[in-house]
Amino acid sequence: GAPVPAGPMAHVAAEVAVLPRCETVPTIDASELSAAEFAERFMRPNKPVLLTGVSNGWRCRSEWTREDQSGERVPDISRMSDLFGDAKVLVVDCDAPLDTDLSRQEMPFREYARYWHARRDDSRGKDGEGDARLLYCKDWTFAEDFPDYPAYETPPHFADDWLNEYWDEQRVKGVGRRLGSHRFVYVGGKGTDTPLHADVLRSFSWSVNLAGKKRWLMVPPHRAHHLVDASGERRPKDIERADVDRFPRSASSAPIVVEQPGDSALFVPSCWYHQVRNETDCVSVNHNWLNAANARLSWAMLRDELASVRAGLADPDDAGDGVLCQSLVERRAGADFKTFAGILASAARRHGKRALDAA
């Protein structure tokens, strides 16, 4: 058989080594780039792009945002609270030293809205009165919570989505709510952020900013190895504030800076580590997704996770226990081998049916 790559995340590293290199994130009007052109120029080569003019006509843009006195679109949290106040949302404290269960809490959206309106007026600096916490409403599975509210339409560029279509099928079969949902809404004030990470299953992601400005730092895959510490396992939360003693090569990751305005979609390819900061109050929609263009990277990641799980089990019987190892892989990666095989089989059935229907 083929030789097994050596080292941590070796299968992913072997895939990354053959990806085309990229140092820029172009901005293109979505109406001037067809889905086929997007696939050829960006999706299949695994290169990022910022598409503008994507949310015109979206219900969420008209109902979740408003124009302020200066004409800028800003989140309309009062309206969102009126519409969705009872929805349970996950809220993260961005000032917590570690992103753990202790920094996360679930609350009704109307409670988050009360926090939002009680925030400190930062125009007066630290002397301003009000709630000084930086609370971020993240990973809200809105489409599941409100299936009869058509908030938006997935842009055609991102429509070939094996991941969410698989989980939609599972829910129809009654497998359960919230399992595998990868369609999210984010609501965060100025200064809230998402620490450095690569996306679940090394999937693609797209993020549409409905209002506000986001600042992204994106590390091309061929420089991601500079982010790790001596163990090869840990990465800094914030590249710009990394501990140089612990992460001596982090500056060599040379992230690309992307300033994302409202009414734009950023395509984040597989294996691009990234961190995001809301430069102003923001509300956005995000999907993780995979298809034929990046499924091999997801498979490589799962094989690496299995190798890591086995290496971390001291008892040889545990390391040889397939059920135990796969359950640990699922916990770490968001899916096990069986789920991934299901995703591929589901996609094959759908594509086969479409081909027969078109014949």
Short mmCIF file of C-alpha atoms in Angstrom, two decimals:
data_model
loop_
_atom_site.label_atom_id
_atom_site.label_comp_id
_atom_site.label_asym_id
_atom_site.label_seq_id
_atom_site.Cartn_x
_atom_site.Cartn_y
_atom_site.Cartn_z
CA GLY A 1 0.00 0.00 0.00
CA ALA A 2 0.89 3.71 -0.07
CA PRO A 3 3.37 4.86 2.59
CA VAL A 4 1.82 6.45 5.66
CA PRO A 5 2.99 10.06 6.18
CA ALA A 6 4.85 10.72 9.44
CA GLY A 7 4.37 13.47 12.02
CA PRO A 8 1.35 15.23 13.53
CA MET A 9 -1.50 15.87 11.06
CA ALA A 10 0.68 14.22 8.42
CA HIS A 11 -2.14 13.32 6.02
CA VAL A 12 -3.37 16.92 6.01
CA ALA A 13 0.19 18.17 5.55
CA ALA A 14 0.60 15.92 2.50
CA GLU A 15 -2.58 17.36 0.97
CA VAL A 16 -1.60 20.93 1.79
CA ALA A 17 1.78 20.44 0.13
CA VAL A 18 0.13 20.06 -3.28
CA LEU A 19 -2.36 22.93 -2.96
CA PRO A 20 -1.75 26.01 -5.15
CA ARG A 21 -0.22 28.83 -3.12
CA CYS A 22 -2.11 32.08 -2.66
CA GLU A 23 -1.15 35.46 -1.17
CA THR A 24 -4.14 37.65 -2.05
CA VAL A 25 -7.88 37.86 -1.40
CA PRO A 26 -9.48 39.62 -4.37
CA THR A 27 -12.78 41.50 -4.14
CA ILE A 28 -15.32 40.74 -6.87
CA ASP A 29 -18.95 41.77 -7.39
CA ALA A 30 -20.99 38.58 -7.02
CA SER A 31 -23.06 39.45 -10.10
CA GLU A 32 -19.88 39.37 -12.20
CA LEU A 33 -18.75 35.90 -11.10
CA SER A 34 -20.84 32.86 -11.99
CA ALA A 35 -20.98 29.79 -9.77
CA ALA A 36 -18.99 27.86 -12.39
CA GLU A 37 -16.31 30.57 -12.53
CA PHE A 38 -16.15 30.67 -8.73
CA ALA A 39 -15.62 26.89 -8.63
CA GLU A 40 -12.85 27.03 -11.24
CA ARG A 41 -10.98 30.08 -9.96
CA PHE A 42 -11.43 29.80 -6.18
CA MET A 43 -13.22 26.73 -4.80
CA ARG A 44 -11.27 23.95 -6.52
CA PRO A 45 -7.86 25.67 -6.15
CA ASN A 46 -8.75 26.39 -2.48
CA LYS A 47 -8.25 30.16 -2.76
CA PRO A 48 -10.21 32.82 -0.82
CA VAL A 49 -12.32 35.58 -2.35
CA LEU A 50 -14.53 38.41 -1.08
CA LEU A 51 -17.82 38.69 -2.97
CA THR A 52 -19.80 41.94 -2.73
CA GLY A 53 -23.49 42.58 -3.29
CA VAL A 54 -24.69 39.21 -2.02
CA SER A 55 -27.46 40.05 0.47
CA ASN A 56 -29.63 42.41 -1.57
CA GLY A 57 -33.24 41.29 -1.20
CA TRP A 58 -32.55 39.09 1.83
CA ARG A 59 -35.25 39.28 4.46
CA CYS A 60 -32.68 39.24 7.26
CA ARG A 61 -30.91 42.27 5.82
CA SER A 62 -34.11 44.33 5.80
CA GLU A 63 -35.46 43.05 9.16
CA TRP A 64 -32.27 42.54 11.21
CA THR A 65 -30.46 45.74 10.24
CA ARG A 66 -31.29 49.43 9.94
CA GLU A 67 -29.60 52.62 8.83
CA ASP A 68 -28.14 54.81 11.57
CA GLN A 69 -27.95 58.60 11.47
CA SER A 70 -24.83 58.50 9.29
CA GLY A 71 -26.43 56.18 6.75
CA GLU A 72 -24.44 53.10 7.82
CA ARG A 73 -26.27 49.79 8.25
CA VAL A 74 -26.14 48.55 11.85
CA PRO A 75 -27.72 45.59 13.66
CA ASP A 76 -31.33 46.21 14.70
CA ILE A 77 -31.23 44.23 17.94
CA SER A 78 -34.59 45.56 19.16
CA ARG A 79 -36.33 44.24 16.05
CA MET A 80 -34.52 40.90 16.31
CA SER A 81 -35.55 40.64 19.95
CA ASP A 82 -39.19 41.31 19.03
CA LEU A 83 -39.03 38.60 16.37
CA PHE A 84 -36.91 35.96 18.10
CA GLY A 85 -36.77 36.90 21.78
CA ASP A 86 -37.61 33.42 23.09
CA ALA A 87 -34.91 31.66 21.06
CA LYS A 88 -32.14 30.10 23.16
CA VAL A 89 -28.74 31.33 21.97
CA LEU A 90 -25.13 30.56 22.92
CA VAL A 91 -23.26 33.58 24.28
CA VAL A 92 -19.48 33.65 24.73
CA ASP A 93 -17.53 36.03 26.97
CA CYS A 94 -14.66 37.20 24.72
CA ASP A 95 -12.66 38.45 27.73
CA ALA A 96 -12.50 34.97 29.29
CA PRO A 97 -8.91 33.65 29.25
CA LEU A 98 -10.02 30.31 27.79
CA ASP A 99 -12.94 29.46 25.51
CA THR A 100 -14.41 26.76 27.75
CA ASP A 101 -17.86 25.90 29.07
CA LEU A 102 -17.20 28.41 31.88
CA SER A 103 -17.00 31.25 29.33
CA ARG A 104 -20.18 30.13 27.54
CA GLN A 105 -23.78 30.47 28.60
CA GLU A 106 -27.15 29.86 27.00
CA MET A 107 -29.83 32.54 27.31
CA PRO A 108 -32.97 33.75 25.53
CA PHE A 109 -32.11 36.20 22.76
CA ARG A 110 -34.13 38.92 24.53
CA GLU A 111 -31.74 38.64 27.50
CA TYR A 112 -28.81 39.12 25.13
CA ALA A 113 -30.66 42.13 23.68
CA ARG A 114 -30.94 43.61 27.18
CA TYR A 115 -27.17 43.24 27.58
CA TRP A 116 -26.68 44.83 24.14
CA HIS A 117 -28.64 47.95 25.09
CA ALA A 118 -26.89 48.18 28.48
CA ARG A 119 -23.36 48.10 27.00
CA ARG A 120 -20.87 50.76 27.97
CA ASP A 121 -20.61 53.72 25.59
CA ASP A 122 -17.01 53.26 24.46
CA SER A 123 -16.96 56.74 22.93
CA ARG A 124 -16.32 57.92 26.52
CA GLY A 125 -13.50 55.44 27.02
CA LYS A 126 -13.18 53.39 30.18
CA ASP A 127 -15.02 56.04 32.13
CA GLY A 128 -18.23 55.37 30.22
CA GLU A 129 -21.06 53.84 32.19
CA GLY A 130 -22.71 50.54 31.35
CA ASP A 131 -21.91 46.84 30.95
CA ALA A 132 -18.24 46.51 30.00
CA ARG A 133 -18.38 42.82 29.06
CA LEU A 134 -17.71 41.68 25.49
CA LEU A 135 -20.44 39.10 24.95
CA TYR A 136 -20.75 37.46 21.53
CA CYS A 137 -23.84 35.55 20.35
CA LYS A 138 -22.21 32.76 18.31
CA ASP A 139 -23.12 29.58 16.46
CA TRP A 140 -26.85 30.32 16.62
CA THR A 141 -28.51 27.52 14.62
CA PHE A 142 -31.15 29.96 13.41
CA ALA A 143 -32.30 28.03 10.34
CA GLU A 144 -33.24 25.08 12.57
CA ASP A 145 -34.91 27.23 15.20
CA PHE A 146 -37.05 29.07 12.63
CA PRO A 147 -37.49 26.77 9.59
CA ASP A 148 -40.53 28.74 8.40
CA TYR A 149 -38.70 32.07 8.40
CA PRO A 150 -36.82 32.40 5.07
CA ALA A 151 -34.07 34.70 6.32
CA TYR A 152 -31.76 34.34 3.31
CA GLU A 153 -30.91 32.26 0.27
CA THR A 154 -27.56 30.52 0.02
CA PRO A 155 -25.64 32.26 -2.80
CA PRO A 156 -25.42 29.95 -5.84
CA HIS A 157 -21.62 29.95 -5.58
CA PHE A 158 -21.88 28.01 -2.30
CA ALA A 159 -24.90 25.81 -3.05
CA ASP A 160 -23.11 22.45 -3.59
CA ASP A 161 -23.16 21.58 0.11
CA TRP A 162 -22.77 17.90 1.00
CA LEU A 163 -22.43 18.55 4.73
CA ASN A 164 -25.69 20.36 5.46
CA GLU A 165 -27.68 18.35 2.91
CA TYR A 166 -26.61 15.14 4.69
CA TRP A 167 -27.72 16.42 8.10
CA ASP A 168 -30.97 17.72 6.61
CA GLU A 169 -31.66 14.16 5.43
CA GLN A 170 -30.85 12.80 8.89
CA ARG A 171 -33.28 15.17 10.56
CA VAL A 172 -36.04 14.19 8.12
CA LYS A 173 -35.37 10.59 9.21
CA GLY A 174 -35.87 11.70 12.81
CA VAL A 175 -32.26 11.32 13.90
CA GLY A 176 -32.56 14.45 16.02
CA ARG A 177 -32.51 18.23 16.15
CA ARG A 178 -29.28 20.18 16.19
CA LEU A 179 -27.18 17.20 15.17
CA GLY A 180 -24.64 18.33 12.63
CA SER A 181 -26.11 21.76 12.01
CA HIS A 182 -23.54 23.96 10.26
CA ARG A 183 -25.69 27.01 9.43
CA PHE A 184 -25.11 29.80 11.92
CA VAL A 185 -25.97 33.40 12.80
CA TYR A 186 -23.52 35.61 14.71
CA VAL A 187 -24.38 38.84 16.56
CA GLY A 188 -21.55 40.74 18.22
CA GLY A 189 -20.66 44.25 19.31
CA LYS A 190 -17.52 46.19 18.52
CA GLY A 191 -14.47 44.39 19.90
CA THR A 192 -15.95 40.88 20.04
CA ASP A 193 -13.89 38.26 18.29
CA THR A 194 -13.38 34.63 17.32
CA PRO A 195 -9.91 33.26 18.20
CA LEU A 196 -7.58 31.57 15.72
CA HIS A 197 -8.91 28.27 14.37
CA ALA A 198 -9.38 26.11 11.29
CA ASP A 199 -12.95 25.08 10.50
CA VAL A 200 -14.65 21.85 11.54
CA LEU A 201 -13.68 18.86 9.38
CA ARG A 202 -11.41 21.30 7.51
CA SER A 203 -14.54 22.35 5.66
CA PHE A 204 -15.03 25.45 3.56
CA SER A 205 -16.94 28.31 5.13
CA TRP A 206 -18.74 31.34 3.81
CA SER A 207 -19.59 34.33 5.96
CA VAL A 208 -21.99 37.06 4.87
CA ASN A 209 -21.74 40.28 6.84
CA LEU A 210 -25.19 41.90 6.88
CA ALA A 211 -24.07 44.98 8.80
CA GLY A 212 -20.84 46.28 10.27
CA LYS A 213 -17.16 45.70 9.52
CA LYS A 214 -15.06 42.64 10.31
CA ARG A 215 -11.28 42.26 10.28
CA TRP A 216 -9.98 38.84 9.32
CA LEU A 217 -6.46 37.47 9.66
CA MET A 218 -6.06 34.49 7.31
CA VAL A 219 -3.02 32.21 7.23
CA PRO A 220 -2.38 30.38 3.94
CA PRO A 221 -2.15 26.61 4.52
CA HIS A 222 1.51 26.40 3.47
CA ARG A 223 2.45 28.73 6.35
CA ALA A 224 0.19 27.24 9.03
CA HIS A 225 3.05 25.12 10.43
CA HIS A 226 4.61 28.33 11.79
CA LEU A 227 1.67 28.70 14.21
CA VAL A 228 2.35 25.66 16.38
CA ASP A 229 4.36 25.42 19.59
CA ALA A 230 7.18 22.94 20.24
CA SER A 231 4.66 20.12 20.81
CA GLY A 232 3.20 20.64 17.36
CA GLU A 233 -0.29 20.65 18.91
CA ARG A 234 -1.06 24.13 20.32
CA ARG A 235 -1.59 27.42 18.49
CA PRO A 236 -2.06 30.97 19.82
CA LYS A 237 -5.54 32.41 20.27
CA ASP A 238 -4.40 35.67 18.68
CA ILE A 239 -1.54 35.78 16.16
CA GLU A 240 -0.88 39.46 16.82
CA ARG A 241 -0.51 38.90 20.57
CA ALA A 242 1.17 35.51 20.53
CA ASP A 243 3.66 34.64 23.29
CA VAL A 244 6.94 34.69 21.34
CA ASP A 245 8.60 32.35 23.83
CA ARG A 246 5.90 29.72 23.35
CA PHE A 247 5.18 30.41 19.67
CA PRO A 248 8.53 31.66 18.36
CA ARG A 249 7.66 31.27 14.67
CA SER A 250 4.12 32.71 14.74
CA ALA A 251 5.17 35.96 13.04
CA SER A 252 6.40 33.90 10.07
CA SER A 253 2.80 32.79 9.45
CA ALA A 254 2.38 36.27 7.85
CA PRO A 255 -1.43 36.33 7.83
CA ILE A 256 -3.33 38.10 5.08
CA VAL A 257 -5.53 40.91 6.42
CA VAL A 258 -9.07 41.15 5.02
CA GLU A 259 -11.38 44.04 5.88
CA GLN A 260 -14.91 42.79 5.27
CA PRO A 261 -17.66 45.39 4.80
CA GLY A 262 -21.41 44.86 5.05
CA ASP A 263 -23.30 43.15 2.21
CA SER A 264 -20.32 40.93 1.36
CA ALA A 265 -19.43 37.24 1.55
CA LEU A 266 -15.97 35.97 2.43
CA PHE A 267 -15.12 32.50 1.13
CA VAL A 268 -12.72 30.80 3.55
CA PRO A 269 -11.13 27.73 1.93
CA SER A 270 -10.13 24.52 3.70
CA CYS A 271 -7.15 24.52 6.07
CA TRP A 272 -6.87 28.33 6.17
CA TYR A 273 -6.41 29.18 9.86
CA HIS A 274 -8.17 32.44 10.63
CA GLN A 275 -9.26 34.77 13.40
CA VAL A 276 -11.96 37.43 13.19
CA ARG A 277 -12.62 40.68 15.06
CA ASN A 278 -15.74 42.81 14.81
CA GLU A 279 -14.44 46.33 14.19
CA THR A 280 -17.99 47.68 14.62
CA ASP A 281 -21.28 46.15 15.77
CA CYS A 282 -22.00 43.24 13.39
CA VAL A 283 -24.58 40.66 12.45
CA SER A 284 -23.63 37.89 10.03
CA VAL A 285 -24.63 34.53 8.55
CA ASN A 286 -22.13 31.68 8.22
CA HIS A 287 -22.19 28.16 6.76
CA ASN A 288 -19.59 25.42 6.93
CA TRP A 289 -19.75 23.11 3.92
CA LEU A 290 -17.88 20.53 1.91
CA ASN A 291 -18.15 18.88 -1.49
CA ALA A 292 -16.00 17.13 -4.09
CA ALA A 293 -13.53 20.03 -4.10
CA ASN A 294 -12.39 19.54 -0.49
CA ALA A 295 -13.69 16.18 0.75
CA ARG A 296 -10.18 14.72 0.48
CA LEU A 297 -8.98 17.26 3.05
CA SER A 298 -11.74 16.24 5.46
CA TRP A 299 -10.78 12.59 5.01
CA ALA A 300 -7.11 13.41 5.61
CA MET A 301 -8.03 15.24 8.81
CA LEU A 302 -10.11 12.33 10.09
CA ARG A 303 -7.24 9.89 9.48
CA ASP A 304 -4.88 12.20 11.33
CA GLU A 305 -7.31 12.49 14.23
CA LEU A 306 -7.54 8.71 14.48
CA ALA A 307 -3.75 8.41 14.54
CA SER A 308 -3.60 11.08 17.26
CA VAL A 309 -6.29 9.37 19.33
CA ARG A 310 -4.52 6.01 19.13
CA ALA A 311 -1.17 7.55 20.02
CA GLY A 312 -2.73 9.15 23.10
CA LEU A 313 -4.16 5.91 24.50
CA ALA A 314 -1.65 4.20 26.77
CA ASP A 315 -3.47 0.85 26.86
CA PRO A 316 -2.90 -1.14 23.62
CA ASP A 317 -6.36 -2.68 23.98
CA ASP A 318 -7.91 0.80 24.05
CA ALA A 319 -5.85 1.86 21.04
CA GLY A 320 -7.15 -1.17 19.18
CA ASP A 321 -10.77 -0.60 20.18
CA GLY A 322 -12.37 0.76 17.01
CA VAL A 323 -15.60 1.84 18.70
CA LEU A 324 -13.77 3.75 21.43
CA CYS A 325 -11.35 5.37 18.99
CA GLN A 326 -14.11 6.44 16.60
CA SER A 327 -16.13 7.97 19.45
CA LEU A 328 -13.06 10.02 20.42
CA VAL A 329 -12.48 11.04 16.80
CA GLU A 330 -16.10 12.23 16.61
CA ARG A 331 -15.70 14.24 19.80
CA ARG A 332 -12.55 15.94 18.50
CA ALA A 333 -13.39 16.35 14.82
CA GLY A 334 -17.18 16.64 14.72
CA ALA A 335 -17.63 13.37 12.81
CA ASP A 336 -16.31 9.83 12.75
CA PHE A 337 -15.49 7.59 9.76
CA LYS A 338 -19.04 6.22 9.60
CA THR A 339 -20.58 9.71 9.47
CA PHE A 340 -18.11 10.78 6.79
CA ALA A 341 -18.97 7.69 4.72
CA GLY A 342 -22.64 8.63 5.15
CA ILE A 343 -21.96 12.14 3.87
CA LEU A 344 -20.26 10.73 0.76
CA ALA A 345 -23.00 8.13 0.14
CA SER A 346 -25.71 10.78 0.54
CA ALA A 347 -24.00 13.04 -1.99
CA ALA A 348 -23.57 10.17 -4.44
CA ARG A 349 -27.28 9.32 -4.23
CA ARG A 350 -28.33 12.92 -4.82
CA HIS A 351 -25.95 13.44 -7.72
CA GLY A 352 -26.98 10.12 -9.23
CA LYS A 353 -30.65 11.03 -9.00
CA ARG A 354 -30.01 14.44 -10.59
CA ALA A 355 -28.12 12.80 -13.43
CA LEU A 356 -30.98 10.34 -14.05
CA ASP A 357 -33.56 13.14 -13.87
CA ALA A 358 -31.59 15.15 -16.42
CA ALA A 359 -31.17 12.20 -18.81
#
